Tab-separated table of C-alpha atoms in Angstrom:
chain	number	residue	atom	x	y	z
L	1	MET	CA	-4.479	-21.471	-27.936
L	2	LEU	CA	-6.502	-18.309	-26.653
L	3	THR	CA	-10.624	-18.225	-27.376
L	4	THR	CA	-11.697	-14.886	-29.167
L	5	VAL	CA	-12.460	-14.036	-25.617
L	6	GLN	CA	-9.687	-14.662	-23.874
L	7	LEU	CA	-8.196	-12.089	-26.720
L	8	LEU	CA	-10.143	-9.515	-26.757
L	9	ALA	CA	-9.893	-9.445	-22.586
L	10	LEU	CA	-5.830	-9.298	-23.218
L	11	VAL	CA	-6.058	-6.582	-25.219
L	12	VAL	CA	-8.037	-4.617	-23.823
L	13	PHE	CA	-5.465	-5.168	-20.521
L	14	ILE	CA	-3.092	-3.811	-22.760
L	15	ALA	CA	-4.758	-1.853	-24.882
L	16	THR	CA	-5.359	-0.028	-20.517
L	17	TYR	CA	-1.102	-0.036	-19.045
L	18	ILE	CA	-0.247	1.185	-22.488
L	19	LEU	CA	-2.264	4.179	-21.428
L	20	ILE	CA	-1.503	4.473	-17.960
L	21	ILE	CA	2.334	4.346	-18.582
L	22	ASP	CA	1.594	7.733	-22.048
L	23	GLU	CA	0.710	9.448	-19.305
L	24	ARG	CA	-1.623	11.686	-21.684
L	25	ILE	CA	-4.992	10.862	-20.743
L	26	HIS	CA	-4.752	10.299	-16.836
L	27	ARG	CA	-5.496	7.042	-15.014
L	28	ALA	CA	-8.425	7.520	-13.534
L	29	VAL	CA	-10.125	8.501	-16.938
L	30	ALA	CA	-7.968	5.446	-19.139
L	31	ALA	CA	-9.288	2.505	-16.233
L	32	MET	CA	-12.645	3.458	-16.913
L	33	ALA	CA	-12.809	3.285	-20.892
L	34	GLY	CA	-11.378	-0.024	-20.620
L	35	ALA	CA	-13.379	-1.555	-17.665
L	36	ALA	CA	-16.769	0.427	-19.180
L	37	VAL	CA	-15.938	-1.810	-23.095
L	38	VAL	CA	-14.834	-5.273	-21.037
L	39	VAL	CA	-18.270	-4.436	-19.197
L	40	PHE	CA	-20.158	-3.613	-23.033
L	41	LEU	CA	-18.290	-6.195	-24.712
L	42	GLY	CA	-19.561	-8.344	-21.997
L	43	ILE	CA	-16.506	-10.108	-21.400
L	44	VAL	CA	-17.661	-8.843	-17.474
L	45	PRO	CA	-21.754	-9.344	-17.406
L	46	TRP	CA	-23.016	-5.959	-16.006
L	47	ASP	CA	-24.827	-7.482	-13.470
L	48	SER	CA	-21.811	-9.225	-12.094
L	49	MET	CA	-19.511	-6.264	-12.716
L	50	LEU	CA	-19.481	-5.064	-9.140
L	51	GLU	CA	-18.415	-8.718	-7.457
L	52	HIS	CA	-15.071	-7.728	-9.566
L	53	ILE	CA	-14.488	-4.677	-7.848
L	54	ASP	CA	-12.791	-5.168	-3.504
L	55	PHE	CA	-15.187	-1.673	-1.819
L	56	GLY	CA	-12.748	-3.506	1.140
L	57	THR	CA	-10.196	-1.480	-0.329
L	58	ILE	CA	-12.363	1.557	-1.518
L	59	PHE	CA	-14.763	2.154	1.477
L	60	LEU	CA	-11.111	2.024	3.325
L	61	LEU	CA	-9.880	4.513	1.476
L	62	MET	CA	-12.516	6.159	1.230
L	63	GLY	CA	-13.073	6.348	5.624
L	64	MET	CA	-9.169	7.145	6.129
L	65	MET	CA	-8.802	10.153	3.299
L	66	ILE	CA	-12.159	11.520	5.636
L	67	ILE	CA	-10.338	10.986	8.667
L	68	ILE	CA	-7.105	12.599	7.424
L	69	ASN	CA	-9.198	15.360	5.590
L	70	VAL	CA	-10.366	16.577	8.105
L	71	ALA	CA	-7.880	15.873	10.426
L	72	ARG	CA	-5.389	18.448	7.945
L	73	HIS	CA	-7.876	21.268	9.355
L	74	SER	CA	-6.476	21.476	12.810
L	75	GLY	CA	-2.973	22.424	11.639
L	76	LEU	CA	-2.001	18.324	12.757
L	77	PHE	CA	-0.108	17.091	10.439
L	78	GLU	CA	2.105	20.380	9.500
L	79	TYR	CA	3.089	19.972	14.211
L	80	ILE	CA	3.952	16.247	12.967
L	81	ALA	CA	6.178	17.263	10.637
L	82	ILE	CA	8.074	20.558	11.487
L	83	ARG	CA	8.455	17.553	14.659
L	84	THR	CA	10.209	15.701	12.641
L	85	ALA	CA	12.821	18.634	10.663
L	86	LYS	CA	13.624	19.274	12.964
L	87	MET	CA	14.342	15.297	14.712
L	88	ALA	CA	16.213	15.132	11.668
L	89	LYS	CA	18.069	18.811	12.900
L	90	GLY	CA	18.907	20.229	8.883
L	91	SER	CA	19.383	16.639	6.888
L	92	PRO	CA	18.036	15.651	3.959
L	93	ILE	CA	19.157	12.563	4.263
L	94	MET	CA	18.076	11.691	7.599
L	95	VAL	CA	14.755	13.011	6.916
L	96	LEU	CA	14.133	10.638	4.038
L	97	ILE	CA	15.316	8.015	6.593
L	98	LEU	CA	13.158	8.852	9.253
L	99	PHE	CA	10.283	8.980	7.483
L	100	SER	CA	11.123	5.327	5.611
L	101	ILE	CA	11.926	3.306	8.548
L	102	VAL	CA	8.796	4.687	10.751
L	103	THR	CA	6.168	3.704	7.633
L	104	ALA	CA	7.900	0.440	7.720
L	105	VAL	CA	7.203	0.175	11.226
L	106	VAL	CA	4.054	1.698	10.912
L	107	SER	CA	2.768	-0.184	7.827
L	108	ALA	CA	3.795	-3.760	9.617
L	109	PHE	CA	1.203	-2.673	12.103
L	110	LEU	CA	-1.452	-0.987	10.018
L	111	ASP	CA	-2.958	-0.952	6.815
L	112	ASN	CA	0.021	-0.141	4.627
L	113	VAL	CA	-2.971	2.096	2.914
L	114	THR	CA	-3.986	3.628	5.777
L	115	THR	CA	-0.009	4.281	6.868
L	116	VAL	CA	0.627	6.207	3.798
L	117	LEU	CA	-1.970	8.956	3.807
L	118	LEU	CA	-1.453	9.841	7.800
L	119	LEU	CA	1.911	9.824	5.994
L	120	THR	CA	1.958	12.293	2.676
L	121	PRO	CA	0.408	15.243	3.242
L	122	MET	CA	3.315	15.215	6.080
L	123	LEU	CA	6.305	14.490	3.598
L	124	LEU	CA	5.143	16.441	1.215
L	125	TYR	CA	4.925	19.761	3.863
L	126	ILE	CA	8.120	18.413	5.540
L	127	THR	CA	10.169	18.873	2.100
L	128	LYS	CA	8.895	21.358	1.157
L	129	LEU	CA	9.536	23.431	4.139
L	130	MET	CA	13.896	22.216	3.408
L	131	ASP	CA	12.815	23.817	-0.478
L	132	LEU	CA	13.396	19.486	-1.585
L	133	ASN	CA	12.958	18.002	-4.607
L	134	PRO	CA	10.085	16.015	-3.610
L	135	VAL	CA	9.809	12.719	-5.655
L	136	PRO	CA	12.729	10.545	-3.668
L	137	PHE	CA	11.333	11.379	-0.660
L	138	LEU	CA	7.949	10.440	-1.933
L	139	LEU	CA	9.552	6.621	-3.318
L	140	ALA	CA	11.029	5.864	-0.798
L	141	GLU	CA	7.312	6.409	1.602
L	142	ILE	CA	5.925	3.887	-0.664
L	143	ILE	CA	8.228	0.943	-1.828
L	144	SER	CA	9.474	1.127	2.278
L	145	SER	CA	5.351	0.669	3.339
L	146	ASN	CA	5.710	-2.234	0.595
L	147	VAL	CA	8.454	-3.804	2.821
L	148	GLY	CA	7.411	-3.743	6.349
L	149	GLY	CA	3.452	-4.215	4.964
L	150	ALA	CA	5.098	-7.952	4.375
L	151	ALA	CA	6.609	-8.589	7.791
L	152	THR	CA	2.639	-9.131	9.138
L	153	LEU	CA	-0.275	-11.427	8.473
L	154	ILE	CA	-1.963	-7.717	9.271
L	155	GLY	CA	-0.031	-5.320	6.956
L	156	ASP	CA	-0.835	-6.618	3.903
L	157	PRO	CA	-4.392	-7.436	1.980
L	158	PRO	CA	-2.537	-10.494	0.724
L	159	ASN	CA	-0.771	-11.538	3.505
L	160	ILE	CA	-4.131	-12.214	5.420
L	161	MET	CA	-5.399	-14.281	2.357
L	162	ILE	CA	-2.137	-16.516	2.681
L	163	ALA	CA	-3.173	-16.959	6.399
L	164	SER	CA	-6.452	-17.453	6.161
L	165	SER	CA	-6.493	-20.593	3.300
L	166	ALA	CA	-3.470	-21.542	4.724
L	167	GLY	CA	-3.928	-21.481	9.259
L	168	LEU	CA	-1.067	-19.218	9.444
L	169	THR	CA	-0.352	-17.295	12.604
L	170	PHE	CA	0.409	-13.837	13.372
L	171	ASN	CA	3.466	-14.991	15.495
L	172	GLU	CA	5.048	-18.052	11.917
L	173	PHE	CA	3.984	-14.077	10.284
L	174	ILE	CA	6.165	-11.915	12.180
L	175	THR	CA	9.474	-15.065	12.166
L	176	THR	CA	8.996	-15.945	9.661
L	177	MET	CA	8.530	-12.067	7.063
L	178	GLY	CA	9.823	-9.855	10.012
L	179	PRO	CA	13.367	-11.153	9.497
L	180	ILE	CA	13.264	-10.812	6.074
L	181	ALA	CA	11.394	-7.662	5.438
L	182	ALA	CA	14.119	-5.449	8.658
L	183	VAL	CA	16.812	-6.736	5.921
L	184	ASP	CA	15.240	-5.690	2.625
L	185	MET	CA	14.041	-1.996	4.202
L	186	VAL	CA	18.225	-1.821	4.996
L	187	LEU	CA	18.933	-2.746	1.554
L	188	VAL	CA	16.434	-0.068	0.427
L	189	LEU	CA	18.169	2.384	2.168
L	190	ILE	CA	21.372	2.139	0.794
L	191	ILE	CA	19.591	1.528	-2.498
L	192	PHE	CA	17.652	4.723	-2.046
L	193	LEU	CA	21.301	6.631	-0.507
L	194	VAL	CA	23.742	4.988	-3.925
L	195	ILE	CA	20.853	6.606	-6.218
L	196	TYR	CA	20.203	9.942	-4.490
L	197	GLY	CA	22.285	11.054	-2.128
L	198	ARG	CA	24.351	12.715	-3.919
L	199	SER	CA	21.800	14.912	-4.741
L	200	MET	CA	20.418	15.137	-0.862
L	201	LYS	CA	24.308	17.196	-0.036
L	202	VAL	CA	23.622	20.187	1.418
L	203	THR	CA	26.714	22.438	2.437
L	204	ARG	CA	27.236	23.414	5.752
L	205	GLU	CA	26.266	26.571	5.176
L	206	GLU	CA	23.085	25.574	3.865
L	207	LYS	CA	22.284	22.862	6.518
L	208	GLU	CA	23.098	26.063	8.707
L	209	VAL	CA	20.334	27.871	6.662
L	210	ILE	CA	17.513	24.890	6.845
L	211	THR	CA	18.010	24.034	10.623
L	212	LYS	CA	18.182	27.881	11.462
L	213	THR	CA	14.896	28.048	9.464
L	214	ILE	CA	13.335	25.430	10.682
L	215	ASN	CA	13.962	25.930	14.594
L	216	SER	CA	11.709	29.255	13.923
L	217	LEU	CA	9.110	27.047	12.762
L	218	ASP	CA	7.021	26.565	16.580
L	219	GLU	CA	5.036	23.218	15.620
L	220	GLN	CA	3.236	24.479	18.684
L	221	ALA	CA	1.524	27.579	16.301
L	222	ALA	CA	0.702	25.056	13.462
L	223	ILE	CA	-2.101	23.758	15.273
L	224	THR	CA	-4.812	26.257	13.977
L	225	ASP	CA	-8.023	24.515	16.194
L	226	MET	CA	-6.786	22.819	19.187
L	227	LYS	CA	-9.780	21.269	20.203
L	228	LEU	CA	-9.673	19.256	16.938
L	229	PHE	CA	-7.042	18.958	17.098
L	230	LYS	CA	-8.023	16.460	20.751
L	231	LYS	CA	-10.704	15.389	18.651
L	232	ALA	CA	-8.223	14.211	15.778
L	233	VAL	CA	-5.905	12.284	17.633
L	234	THR	CA	-8.561	10.465	19.812
L	235	VAL	CA	-9.942	9.878	16.880
L	236	ILE	CA	-6.941	7.889	14.936
L	237	LEU	CA	-5.888	6.342	18.065
L	238	MET	CA	-9.576	5.119	18.472
L	239	VAL	CA	-8.391	3.416	14.640
L	240	VAL	CA	-5.526	2.562	14.766
L	241	VAL	CA	-6.949	0.306	18.324
L	242	LEU	CA	-9.624	-1.217	16.502
L	243	PHE	CA	-7.362	-1.864	13.195
L	244	PHE	CA	-5.435	-4.273	16.022
L	245	ILE	CA	-8.423	-6.256	16.926
L	246	HIS	CA	-10.778	-5.744	14.350
L	247	SER	CA	-10.459	-9.245	13.933
L	248	SER	CA	-11.165	-10.538	17.675
L	249	ILE	CA	-13.602	-7.106	18.941
L	250	GLY	CA	-16.878	-9.663	19.833
L	251	THR	CA	-14.539	-11.019	21.940
L	252	TYR	CA	-13.268	-7.972	23.976
L	253	LEU	CA	-17.174	-6.562	23.515
L	254	HIS	CA	-18.140	-9.756	25.011
L	255	VAL	CA	-16.521	-9.256	28.493
L	256	ILE	CA	-18.103	-5.680	29.410
L	257	PHE	CA	-21.487	-7.075	27.230
L	258	PRO	CA	-22.647	-10.500	28.040
L	259	PHE	CA	-24.376	-9.899	24.976
L	260	VAL	CA	-22.138	-9.396	22.379
L	261	ASP	CA	-21.483	-12.426	20.255
L	262	PRO	CA	-17.609	-13.344	20.804
L	263	SER	CA	-16.522	-14.468	16.515
L	264	LEU	CA	-17.859	-11.051	16.285
L	265	ALA	CA	-15.398	-9.036	13.863
L	266	LEU	CA	-15.237	-5.640	11.892
L	267	GLU	CA	-13.621	-6.013	8.544
L	268	PRO	CA	-11.026	-3.182	7.999
L	269	ALA	CA	-13.074	-1.115	6.109
L	270	GLU	CA	-15.882	-0.842	8.905
L	271	VAL	CA	-13.520	0.812	11.224
L	272	ALA	CA	-12.225	3.290	8.377
L	273	LEU	CA	-15.968	4.127	7.907
L	274	ILE	CA	-16.489	4.232	11.775
L	275	GLY	CA	-13.901	6.402	12.162
L	276	ALA	CA	-14.846	8.660	9.764
L	277	ALA	CA	-18.462	8.901	11.234
L	278	ILE	CA	-17.034	9.714	14.151
L	279	ILE	CA	-15.048	13.258	13.374
L	280	LEU	CA	-17.285	14.325	11.105
L	281	ILE	CA	-20.455	14.202	13.678
L	282	TRP	CA	-17.496	15.074	16.113
L	283	SER	CA	-16.442	18.410	15.175
L	284	ARG	CA	-19.575	19.909	13.099
L	285	VAL	CA	-16.733	20.887	10.043
L	286	GLN	CA	-19.159	21.189	7.093
L	287	PRO	CA	-19.038	17.781	5.560
L	288	ASP	CA	-19.127	19.328	1.634
L	289	GLU	CA	-15.700	20.720	2.466
L	290	ILE	CA	-14.039	17.363	3.270
L	291	PHE	CA	-15.581	14.778	0.383
L	292	GLU	CA	-14.480	17.431	-2.224
L	293	LYS	CA	-11.253	16.976	-1.472
L	294	ILE	CA	-11.527	12.566	-1.214
L	295	GLU	CA	-8.796	11.602	-3.707
L	296	TRP	CA	-11.953	10.759	-5.835
L	297	THR	CA	-9.538	9.763	-8.843
L	298	ALA	CA	-8.592	7.438	-7.207
L	299	LEU	CA	-11.410	5.468	-5.934
L	300	PHE	CA	-12.413	5.206	-9.587
L	301	PHE	CA	-8.867	4.034	-10.647
L	302	PHE	CA	-8.909	1.118	-8.147
L	303	ALA	CA	-12.699	0.133	-9.130
L	304	GLY	CA	-11.995	0.270	-12.840
L	305	LEU	CA	-8.636	-1.328	-12.747
L	306	PHE	CA	-10.733	-4.810	-10.722
L	307	VAL	CA	-13.519	-4.710	-12.892
L	308	ILE	CA	-10.912	-5.036	-16.368
L	309	VAL	CA	-8.599	-7.811	-14.100
L	310	GLY	CA	-12.019	-9.350	-13.478
L	311	ALA	CA	-11.763	-9.813	-17.385
L	312	LEU	CA	-8.596	-11.924	-16.646
L	313	VAL	CA	-10.149	-13.973	-13.936
L	314	ASN	CA	-13.963	-14.503	-15.711
L	315	THR	CA	-11.826	-15.404	-18.714
L	316	GLY	CA	-9.173	-17.831	-16.968
L	317	ILE	CA	-6.207	-16.277	-18.641
L	318	ILE	CA	-5.079	-16.010	-14.817
L	319	GLU	CA	-5.414	-19.341	-13.686
L	320	MET	CA	-4.200	-20.786	-17.602
L	321	VAL	CA	-0.658	-18.120	-16.440
L	322	SER	CA	-0.210	-19.045	-13.493
L	323	GLN	CA	-0.663	-23.135	-14.235
L	324	TYR	CA	1.695	-23.476	-17.096
L	325	MET	CA	4.579	-21.481	-14.297
L	326	ILE	CA	3.430	-23.585	-11.582
L	327	SER	CA	4.007	-26.874	-14.218
L	328	MET	CA	7.623	-26.269	-14.957
L	329	VAL	CA	8.590	-27.417	-11.099
L	330	SER	CA	9.342	-30.586	-9.642
L	331	ASN	CA	10.171	-29.783	-6.133
L	332	GLN	CA	10.398	-27.455	-3.831
L	333	PHE	CA	13.302	-25.993	-4.308
L	334	GLU	CA	11.902	-24.117	-7.254
L	335	ALA	CA	8.714	-24.612	-7.214
L	336	MET	CA	9.791	-21.986	-4.229
L	337	PHE	CA	11.259	-19.991	-6.569
L	338	VAL	CA	8.957	-20.004	-9.357
L	339	ILE	CA	6.195	-18.653	-6.852
L	340	ALA	CA	7.865	-15.979	-5.137
L	341	TRP	CA	8.997	-14.460	-8.987
L	342	PHE	CA	6.294	-14.825	-10.722
L	343	SER	CA	4.412	-13.453	-8.261
L	344	ALA	CA	6.665	-10.594	-8.067
L	345	PHE	CA	6.719	-9.172	-11.123
L	346	ALA	CA	2.703	-9.840	-12.258
L	347	SER	CA	2.678	-8.392	-9.443
L	348	ALA	CA	3.856	-5.029	-10.634
L	349	ILE	CA	1.726	-5.814	-13.780
L	350	VAL	CA	-1.903	-7.139	-12.202
L	351	ASP	CA	-3.113	-6.493	-8.395
L	352	ASN	CA	-1.927	-8.247	-6.271
L	353	ILE	CA	-5.182	-9.721	-4.988
L	354	PRO	CA	-7.155	-11.172	-7.378
L	355	LEU	CA	-3.892	-12.475	-7.756
L	356	THR	CA	-3.492	-14.784	-4.728
L	357	ALA	CA	-6.786	-15.614	-5.276
L	358	ALA	CA	-6.041	-17.751	-8.691
L	359	LEU	CA	-2.154	-19.237	-6.496
L	360	ILE	CA	-3.598	-20.076	-4.004
L	361	PRO	CA	-6.278	-22.961	-4.858
L	362	LEU	CA	-2.755	-24.288	-7.215
L	363	ILE	CA	-0.731	-24.181	-3.952
L	364	HIS	CA	-3.129	-26.204	-2.233
L	365	ASP	CA	-3.078	-28.747	-5.538
L	366	MET	CA	0.922	-28.870	-5.093
L	367	SER	CA	0.501	-30.512	-1.603
L	368	ALA	CA	-0.561	-33.743	-3.170
L	369	THR	CA	2.858	-34.527	-4.694
L	370	MET	CA	5.284	-31.915	-1.978
L	371	ASP	CA	5.376	-30.289	1.140
L	372	VAL	CA	3.759	-26.775	0.595
L	373	TYR	CA	4.381	-24.598	3.851
L	374	PRO	CA	6.745	-22.687	2.321
L	375	LEU	CA	5.063	-22.348	-0.756
L	376	TRP	CA	2.957	-19.941	1.224
L	377	TRP	CA	6.057	-17.915	2.342
L	378	ALA	CA	7.515	-17.670	-1.181
L	379	LEU	CA	3.885	-16.067	-2.677
L	380	SER	CA	3.887	-14.127	-0.055
L	381	LEU	CA	7.368	-12.909	-0.293
L	382	GLY	CA	6.312	-12.002	-4.126
L	383	ALA	CA	2.872	-10.450	-4.168
L	384	CYS	CA	4.181	-8.175	-1.686
L	385	MET	CA	7.504	-6.949	-3.226
L	386	GLY	CA	5.939	-7.348	-6.217
L	387	GLY	CA	4.539	-3.969	-5.378
L	388	ASN	CA	7.335	-2.059	-6.187
L	389	GLY	CA	7.687	-2.847	-9.162
L	390	THR	CA	5.774	-0.058	-10.917
L	391	ALA	CA	3.695	2.673	-9.875
L	392	ILE	CA	-0.011	0.833	-9.906
L	393	ALA	CA	1.016	-2.386	-8.533
L	394	ALA	CA	-0.379	-1.858	-4.882
L	395	SER	CA	-2.853	0.126	-3.356
L	396	ALA	CA	-0.216	2.453	-1.580
L	397	ASN	CA	1.526	3.303	-4.710
L	398	VAL	CA	-1.836	4.804	-6.130
L	399	VAL	CA	-2.696	6.590	-3.246
L	400	VAL	CA	0.446	8.326	-2.658
L	401	LEU	CA	1.290	9.094	-6.846
L	402	GLY	CA	-3.221	10.610	-6.201
L	403	VAL	CA	-1.403	12.717	-2.542
L	404	ALA	CA	1.239	13.788	-4.592
L	405	GLU	CA	-0.687	14.613	-7.911
L	406	ARG	CA	-3.648	16.541	-6.402
L	407	GLU	CA	-0.179	18.870	-4.211
L	408	GLY	CA	1.240	19.572	-7.468
L	409	VAL	CA	4.001	17.065	-7.449
L	410	ALA	CA	3.912	14.939	-10.721
L	411	VAL	CA	5.433	11.346	-10.484
L	412	THR	CA	5.461	9.549	-14.017
L	413	PHE	CA	5.402	5.476	-14.330
L	414	MET	CA	8.827	5.971	-15.687
L	415	GLN	CA	10.474	8.022	-12.703
L	416	PHE	CA	8.128	4.931	-10.141
L	417	LEU	CA	9.667	1.983	-12.883
L	418	LYS	CA	13.391	2.662	-12.493
L	419	ILE	CA	13.870	2.667	-9.516
L	420	GLY	CA	10.568	0.623	-8.202
L	421	MET	CA	11.522	-2.571	-10.968
L	422	LEU	CA	15.811	-2.358	-9.040
L	423	THR	CA	13.702	-2.607	-5.689
L	424	LEU	CA	11.311	-5.351	-6.792
L	425	VAL	CA	14.427	-7.480	-8.166
L	426	ILE	CA	17.095	-7.092	-5.583
L	427	THR	CA	14.018	-7.519	-2.017
L	428	VAL	CA	12.395	-10.752	-4.011
L	429	ALA	CA	16.394	-11.743	-4.655
L	430	VAL	CA	17.671	-11.997	-0.469
L	431	GLY	CA	14.714	-12.666	0.621
L	432	LEU	CA	14.122	-15.394	-1.479
L	433	VAL	CA	17.649	-16.307	-0.350
L	434	MET	CA	16.808	-16.531	2.766
L	435	LEU	CA	13.917	-18.262	3.019
L	436	TYR	CA	15.987	-20.749	0.607
L	437	ALA	CA	18.114	-20.725	4.705
L	438	MET	CA	15.655	-20.818	6.840
L	439	PHE	CA	14.033	-24.402	5.322
L	440	GLY	CA	17.116	-26.141	4.887
L	441	MET	CA	17.079	-25.699	1.146
L	442	LEU	CA	21.541	-24.255	0.438
């Protein structure tokens, strides 16, 4: 039986999601209103409200938005977009396949939010250039980023949390989750080609016209400021390198500067903010021009959602649901099934970071009765692939849709839900079968 406080937290949570799905009120306003209600009611005390906001996510997004917006002044994304469009040779299907594969691969080795921030402006430019409906391409990009992010330890925040708690290595992740992500990526492309392939077909004459239009474009002419172009590329490459070595940067610096502590590490958000500061100082672009273009609505949406989910954590609702689900299992096979599907569908509704945080200690508790090693992979599969379920299930989803909305491209909650839930079910089902096979349970 729920207490009054738990019932209130649940009502606010459900009401907020209804407003988000309804879309007559902007999702950022709905999230902020819900957060204000739980704080006003004391479910999340004002003094502890900030503890529930994942500022690592907020500042990572902010830093990368600054870098990307400065880089856009140079024509960098138009340059890459034209080059990619020429590689596709006028075929809309090839554009979708190329961008999906690039997104998945990059998302495996970079934070998937960073990846979509880099690629979305290019994708919108290409679809506009080829006079295509951008919605299928945006959906493919989002889903590919979530699938690719599942492949490695650093690709998605739940994987980082799981690895830290369970002591899993980068190699373990890439050998276990890598093949699953690769197979799921092929399935994602098949799903999109089946659903959208017919609408993307063009006649030979249309293809010739598109190819002629694209070939007439000069990618070099798209670069409006060569000095800024070179600076932007340099800073982006620096940030990418730092993302790779951020957890062990002290080891590298200690070799050059012996006084540096070898255990020094940088958070991904610190890397993004360092890159943002460098490019603003080096480029001398007016900061007010850049700050105006930050997706503030996405940042406030995340902040509000973190607080609302914090209310569910504070009142113990997430833990109650998790414990109930896990109490239903008696062996490894059942535990993997329940954890994978529960975390997948729950991640489609609740942010996968607090959900993963709630499930980790419960899996540790299960070690008294079974070997929990396979369960960590079931949790990774569900939490990462669950991000494809709804438009607000993962950070990458919200960021891409926010950037698209700013450019006048609207993707409704229901549009996303139709393809997202189908993808969630197929990728989790296939991934779970592969996990069973890997651990000899079939």
